[in-house]
CSV table of C-alpha atoms in Angstrom, one decimal:
chain,number,residue,atom,x,y,z
A,1,ARG,CA,-176.8,-103.8,71.3
A,2,ILE,CA,-176.9,-103.4,67.5
A,3,GLU,CA,-178.3,-106.4,65.7
A,4,LYS,CA,-176.7,-107.7,62.6
A,5,SER,CA,-179.7,-107.1,60.5
A,6,GLN,CA,-179.5,-103.3,61.5
A,7,ILE,CA,-176.0,-102.8,59.9
A,8,ALA,CA,-176.1,-101.2,56.6
A,9,PHE,CA,-173.7,-101.7,53.8
A,10,ILE,CA,-171.8,-98.8,52.7
A,11,GLN,CA,-169.7,-98.6,49.7
A,12,ARG,CA,-166.9,-96.3,49.0
A,13,GLU,CA,-167.5,-94.4,45.7
A,14,ASP,CA,-164.0,-93.4,45.3
A,15,ASN,CA,-162.7,-97.1,45.1
A,16,LYS,CA,-164.8,-98.1,42.1
A,17,PRO,CA,-163.1,-98.2,38.7
A,18,LYS,CA,-163.9,-95.3,36.8
A,19,GLU,CA,-165.9,-96.1,33.6
A,20,SER,CA,-165.2,-94.4,30.5
A,21,LEU,CA,-167.7,-92.2,28.7
A,22,LYS,CA,-169.9,-93.9,25.9
A,23,GLU,CA,-168.9,-91.4,23.4
A,24,TYR,CA,-165.5,-89.7,22.9
A,25,PRO,CA,-163.0,-88.3,20.2
A,26,VAL,CA,-159.3,-89.6,20.0
A,27,ILE,CA,-156.4,-87.6,18.5
A,28,GLY,CA,-152.7,-88.1,18.3
A,29,LEU,CA,-149.5,-88.7,16.7
A,30,THR,CA,-147.9,-92.2,15.7
A,31,TYR,CA,-144.9,-93.7,14.0
A,32,GLY,CA,-145.4,-96.6,11.8
A,33,THR,CA,-147.7,-97.4,8.7
A,34,PRO,CA,-149.0,-96.1,6.6
A,35,THR,CA,-146.6,-93.1,6.4
A,36,LEU,CA,-143.9,-93.4,9.1
A,37,LEU,CA,-145.2,-90.1,10.9
A,38,ASN,CA,-149.0,-90.3,11.0
A,39,LEU,CA,-151.9,-88.0,12.6
A,40,VAL,CA,-154.5,-90.0,14.1
A,41,ALA,CA,-158.2,-88.9,14.5
A,42,GLY,CA,-161.3,-90.8,15.5
A,43,TYR,CA,-164.4,-91.2,17.3
A,44,TYR,CA,-165.8,-94.0,19.5
A,45,VAL,CA,-169.6,-94.5,20.2
A,46,ASP,CA,-170.7,-97.1,22.7
A,47,ASP,CA,-168.8,-100.5,21.7
A,48,PHE,CA,-167.5,-99.1,18.2
A,49,GLY,CA,-165.0,-96.7,16.8
A,50,LEU,CA,-163.8,-95.3,13.6
A,51,LYS,CA,-160.1,-94.0,13.4
A,52,LEU,CA,-158.3,-92.4,10.3
A,53,SER,CA,-154.7,-92.3,10.4
A,54,GLY,CA,-152.0,-91.1,7.8
A,55,ALA,CA,-150.3,-88.1,6.4
A,56,TYR,CA,-148.7,-86.5,3.2
A,57,TRP,CA,-144.9,-85.9,3.6
A,58,GLY,CA,-144.0,-85.2,-0.2
A,59,GLY,CA,-142.3,-88.5,-1.1
A,60,ILE,CA,-144.9,-90.6,0.8
A,61,GLU,CA,-148.6,-90.5,1.5
A,62,GLY,CA,-151.0,-92.7,2.9
A,63,ILE,CA,-154.1,-93.3,4.9
A,64,GLN,CA,-155.6,-96.0,6.9
A,65,ALA,CA,-159.1,-96.5,8.5
A,66,ASN,CA,-159.8,-98.6,11.4
A,67,LEU,CA,-163.4,-99.9,12.1
A,68,SER,CA,-163.0,-101.1,15.9
A,69,LEU,CA,-164.9,-103.0,18.3
A,70,LYS,CA,-164.1,-102.4,21.9
A,71,LEU,CA,-163.0,-105.2,24.0
A,72,LEU,CA,-162.0,-103.4,27.0
A,73,ASP,CA,-162.8,-99.5,27.8
A,74,THR,CA,-161.9,-98.0,31.5
A,75,GLN,CA,-160.8,-94.4,32.2
A,76,SER,CA,-157.3,-95.3,31.2
A,77,PHE,CA,-157.2,-98.5,29.3
A,78,LEU,CA,-158.8,-99.3,25.8
A,79,VAL,CA,-158.3,-102.4,24.0
A,80,ASP,CA,-160.0,-103.3,20.6
A,81,ILE,CA,-160.0,-105.4,17.6
A,82,SER,CA,-160.4,-103.7,14.0
A,83,GLY,CA,-161.1,-104.1,10.5
A,84,VAL,CA,-158.4,-102.2,8.9
A,85,GLY,CA,-157.9,-100.8,5.2
A,86,GLY,CA,-155.6,-98.5,3.7
A,87,ALA,CA,-153.4,-97.0,0.8
A,88,VAL,CA,-149.8,-95.9,0.5
A,89,GLN,CA,-148.2,-94.2,-2.4
A,90,THR,CA,-144.5,-93.3,-2.7
A,91,ARG,CA,-142.5,-91.2,-5.2
A,92,GLY,CA,-138.9,-91.0,-6.1
A,93,THR,CA,-136.0,-93.6,-5.3
A,94,GLY,CA,-134.9,-92.2,-2.0
A,95,ASN,CA,-137.9,-93.3,0.1
A,96,GLY,CA,-136.1,-96.2,1.9
A,97,TYR,CA,-137.4,-99.8,2.1
A,98,SER,CA,-140.8,-101.1,2.7
A,99,LEU,CA,-141.8,-103.7,5.0
A,100,TRP,CA,-144.0,-104.9,2.4
A,101,SER,CA,-141.5,-105.6,-0.3
A,102,SER,CA,-137.7,-106.5,-0.6
A,103,GLY,CA,-136.8,-103.5,-2.7
A,104,ALA,CA,-136.8,-99.8,-2.6
A,105,TRP,CA,-139.8,-97.9,-2.6
A,106,SER,CA,-140.2,-96.3,-6.2
A,107,THR,CA,-143.3,-94.8,-7.7
A,108,ASN,CA,-145.6,-97.5,-6.0
A,109,HIS,CA,-149.3,-97.6,-5.1
A,110,TRP,CA,-150.2,-100.2,-2.6
A,111,THR,CA,-153.6,-100.9,-1.0
A,112,TYR,CA,-154.1,-103.3,1.9
A,113,ALA,CA,-156.9,-104.7,4.1
A,114,GLY,CA,-156.9,-107.0,7.2
A,115,ILE,CA,-157.5,-107.2,10.7
A,116,GLY,CA,-155.8,-105.4,13.5
A,117,PHE,CA,-155.5,-105.2,17.4
A,118,ASP,CA,-154.5,-102.1,19.2
A,119,PHE,CA,-154.3,-101.0,22.9
A,120,ASN,CA,-154.3,-97.5,24.5
A,121,TYR,CA,-152.8,-97.0,28.1
A,122,SER,CA,-153.3,-93.4,29.3
A,123,GLY,CA,-152.4,-92.1,25.9
A,124,PHE,CA,-149.7,-94.5,25.1
A,125,PHE,CA,-151.0,-96.4,21.9
A,126,PHE,CA,-149.6,-99.5,20.2
A,127,GLU,CA,-151.5,-101.2,17.1
A,128,LEU,CA,-150.4,-104.4,15.2
A,129,ASP,CA,-152.3,-105.3,12.0
A,130,ALA,CA,-152.1,-108.4,10.0
A,131,VAL,CA,-152.9,-107.4,6.3
A,132,THR,CA,-152.6,-108.5,2.7
A,133,GLY,CA,-152.9,-106.4,-0.6
A,134,ASN,CA,-151.2,-105.6,-4.0
A,135,PHE,CA,-147.7,-105.7,-2.7
A,136,PRO,CA,-145.0,-108.6,-3.3
A,137,ASN,CA,-145.3,-110.1,0.1
A,138,PRO,CA,-148.5,-112.2,0.8
A,139,ILE,CA,-148.9,-110.9,4.3
A,140,ALA,CA,-147.5,-108.1,6.1
A,141,LEU,CA,-147.6,-106.9,9.8
A,142,PRO,CA,-147.6,-103.1,9.9
A,143,TYR,CA,-147.7,-101.4,13.3
A,144,GLN,CA,-148.4,-98.0,14.8
A,145,MET,CA,-146.9,-96.6,18.2
A,146,GLY,CA,-147.0,-93.2,19.8
A,147,PHE,CA,-149.6,-91.0,21.6
A,148,VAL,CA,-153.1,-90.9,21.1
A,149,GLU,CA,-155.3,-88.9,23.6
A,150,ARG,CA,-158.7,-90.1,24.5
A,151,PHE,CA,-161.1,-87.3,25.6
A,152,ASN,CA,-163.1,-89.6,27.7
């Protein structure tokens, strides 16, 4: 007969949620602010990350920087909050309309800063920011969505 005190607890290793690496790069492509189609590159260390996004497309150019604090980080899911800042410049009159003003973009240069929230689930990326800057609307809510691979 086996006594209860003689029974050892065995834990299955394959059922544990996989933790993310502490340091890893990210790279991807998003649609949204600052230049409609953006290249994204960044690096995360421990609980913090730095991402740059933007591009130059002739009539529009821009860059945005995010200094992020991780709220949740697993192998397939990342949630963080960020301080964001960026700049957008447009040239010509055929650049469409801005979510930051009520008129067409025409030889404008805008800078902005604020806070952002983003999540990444297995590469699918969505970010929403609340920013203010030197554009006609007092507050804007720019976003990005696309695919950003985390090499963790």
